[in-house]
PDB file of C-alpha atoms in Angstrom:
ATOM      1  CA  THR A   1       3.751  -2.291 -19.505  1.00  0.00           C
ATOM      2  CA  MET A   2       2.295  -3.380 -16.162  1.00  0.00           C
ATOM      3  CA  LYS A   3      -1.392  -3.514 -15.831  1.00  0.00           C
ATOM      4  CA  LEU A   4      -3.309  -2.558 -12.551  1.00  0.00           C
ATOM      5  CA  ASN A   5      -7.066  -3.254 -11.834  1.00  0.00           C
ATOM      6  CA  ASP A   6      -9.023  -0.609 -10.422  1.00  0.00           C
ATOM      7  CA  ASN A   7      -8.922  -1.659  -6.756  1.00  0.00           C
ATOM      8  CA  GLU A   8      -5.022  -1.895  -7.262  1.00  0.00           C
ATOM      9  CA  ARG A   9      -4.877   1.684  -8.753  1.00  0.00           C
ATOM     10  CA  ILE A  10      -6.982   3.216  -6.025  1.00  0.00           C
ATOM     11  CA  VAL A  11      -4.786   1.430  -3.107  1.00  0.00           C
ATOM     12  CA  LEU A  12      -1.582   2.460  -5.014  1.00  0.00           C
ATOM     13  CA  LYS A  13      -2.800   6.158  -5.056  1.00  0.00           C
ATOM     14  CA  VAL A  14      -3.335   6.261  -1.447  1.00  0.00           C
ATOM     15  CA  LEU A  15       0.040   4.660  -0.754  1.00  0.00           C
ATOM     16  CA  ALA A  16       2.010   6.757  -3.144  1.00  0.00           C
ATOM     17  CA  ASP A  17       0.067   9.974  -1.842  1.00  0.00           C
ATOM     18  CA  GLU A  18       1.844   9.541   1.463  1.00  0.00           C
ATOM     19  CA  GLY A  19       5.385   9.263   0.034  1.00  0.00           C
ATOM     20  CA  TYR A  20       7.405   6.004  -1.093  1.00  0.00           C
ATOM     21  CA  GLU A  21       9.881   3.656   0.271  1.00  0.00           C
ATOM     22  CA  GLY A  22       9.244   3.350   3.894  1.00  0.00           C
ATOM     23  CA  PHE A  23       8.081   6.941   4.535  1.00  0.00           C
ATOM     24  CA  CYS A  24       4.478   5.951   5.697  1.00  0.00           C
ATOM     25  CA  TYR A  25       3.189   2.533   5.953  1.00  0.00           C
ATOM     26  CA  TRP A  26      -0.498   1.670   5.845  1.00  0.00           C
ATOM     27  CA  CYS A  27      -2.416  -1.017   7.590  1.00  0.00           C
ATOM     28  CA  PHE A  28      -5.192  -2.880   5.771  1.00  0.00           C
ATOM     29  CA  SER A  29      -7.946  -1.120   8.092  1.00  0.00           C
ATOM     30  CA  GLY A  30      -6.512   2.245   7.572  1.00  0.00           C
ATOM     31  CA  LEU A  31      -6.452   1.516   3.641  1.00  0.00           C
ATOM     32  CA  ALA A  32      -9.995   0.351   3.682  1.00  0.00           C
ATOM     33  CA  SER A  33     -11.244   3.478   5.475  1.00  0.00           C
ATOM     34  CA  ALA A  34      -9.228   5.810   2.908  1.00  0.00           C
ATOM     35  CA  THR A  35     -10.177   3.765  -0.107  1.00  0.00           C
ATOM     36  CA  LYS A  36     -13.899   2.715   0.824  1.00  0.00           C
ATOM     37  CA  LEU A  37     -12.988  -0.583  -0.312  1.00  0.00           C
ATOM     38  CA  ASP A  38     -13.419  -3.506   1.837  1.00  0.00           C
ATOM     39  CA  ARG A  39     -10.642  -5.236   3.811  1.00  0.00           C
ATOM     40  CA  LYS A  40     -10.464  -8.425   1.488  1.00  0.00           C
ATOM     41  CA  LYS A  41     -10.152  -6.343  -1.629  1.00  0.00           C
ATOM     42  CA  VAL A  42      -7.439  -3.860   0.012  1.00  0.00           C
ATOM     43  CA  ARG A  43      -5.595  -7.283   1.146  1.00  0.00           C
ATOM     44  CA  ARG A  44      -5.731  -8.530  -2.284  1.00  0.00           C
ATOM     45  CA  ALA A  45      -4.577  -5.170  -3.811  1.00  0.00           C
ATOM     46  CA  CYS A  46      -1.720  -4.706  -1.547  1.00  0.00           C
ATOM     47  CA  ARG A  47      -0.266  -8.274  -2.115  1.00  0.00           C
ATOM     48  CA  SER A  48      -0.617  -7.955  -5.780  1.00  0.00           C
ATOM     49  CA  LEU A  49       1.141  -4.559  -5.921  1.00  0.00           C
ATOM     50  CA  THR A  50       3.959  -6.051  -3.745  1.00  0.00           C
ATOM     51  CA  ARG A  51       4.403  -8.928  -6.232  1.00  0.00           C
ATOM     52  CA  LYS A  52       4.450  -6.450  -9.097  1.00  0.00           C
ATOM     53  CA  GLY A  53       7.185  -4.482  -7.258  1.00  0.00           C
ATOM     54  CA  PHE A  54       4.758  -1.343  -6.816  1.00  0.00           C
ATOM     55  CA  ALA A  55       4.496  -1.638  -3.005  1.00  0.00           C
ATOM     56  CA  GLN A  56       6.651  -3.190   0.059  1.00  0.00           C
ATOM     57  CA  TYR A  57       5.285  -4.961   3.171  1.00  0.00           C
ATOM     58  CA  GLY A  58       6.915  -3.704   6.432  1.00  0.00           C
ATOM     59  CA  ARG A  59       6.746  -5.582   9.727  1.00  0.00           C
ATOM     60  CA  GLY A  60       7.891  -4.525  13.312  1.00  0.00           C
ATOM     61  CA  LEU A  61       6.932  -0.906  12.765  1.00  0.00           C
ATOM     62  CA  TRP A  62       6.903   1.749  15.248  1.00  0.00           C
ATOM     63  CA  ASN A  63       4.632   4.869  15.275  1.00  0.00           C
ATOM     64  CA  ASP A  64       5.976   8.670  15.844  1.00  0.00           C
ATOM     65  CA  ASP A  65       5.659   8.283  19.435  1.00  0.00           C
ATOM     66  CA  GLY A  66       7.714   5.290  19.732  1.00  0.00           C
ATOM     67  CA  GLU A  67       5.082   2.774  20.281  1.00  0.00           C
ATOM     68  CA  PRO A  68       4.744  -0.518  18.257  1.00  0.00           C
ATOM     69  CA  ALA A  69       2.414  -0.129  15.372  1.00  0.00           C
ATOM     70  CA  GLY A  70       2.353  -3.631  13.709  1.00  0.00           C
ATOM     71  CA  SER A  71       2.916  -4.138  10.003  1.00  0.00           C
ATOM     72  CA  GLY A  72       1.680  -2.454   6.923  1.00  0.00           C
ATOM     73  CA  TYR A  73       2.418  -1.581   3.209  1.00  0.00           C
ATOM     74  CA  CYS A  74       4.033   1.373   1.628  1.00  0.00           C
ATOM     75  CA  ALA A  75       4.537   2.578  -2.190  1.00  0.00           C
ATOM     76  CA  THR A  76       7.800   1.896  -3.838  1.00  0.00           C
ATOM     77  CA  ARG A  77       9.568   4.423  -5.999  1.00  0.00           C
ATOM     78  CA  ALA A  78       8.393   2.435  -9.141  1.00  0.00           C
ATOM     79  CA  GLY A  79       4.952   2.335  -7.850  1.00  0.00           C
ATOM     80  CA  ALA A  80       5.063   6.074  -7.145  1.00  0.00           C
ATOM     81  CA  GLU A  81       6.585   6.825 -10.819  1.00  0.00           C
ATOM     82  CA  PHE A  82       3.999   4.443 -12.218  1.00  0.00           C
ATOM     83  CA  LEU A  83       1.052   6.869 -11.125  1.00  0.00           C
ATOM     84  CA  ALA A  84       2.951   9.944 -12.301  1.00  0.00           C
TER      85      ALA A  84
END
């Protein structure tokens, strides 16, 4: 079974609460605000979750208004199921 540290678990919970597999991507600053973790810890957790297959990185994203939104991370199905 896969082990997550506390920061990874906190970040994955926020990602998975918004859906998974491309439904809602989060940037580092948004995750830092939502989790109360500093940006460095959020970045480290996101990259680790991606290596473990629990998050995915997306770039060239657009917001609901059709404007460029940069890049971010979202939960994968495996990540959402891991928390369930």
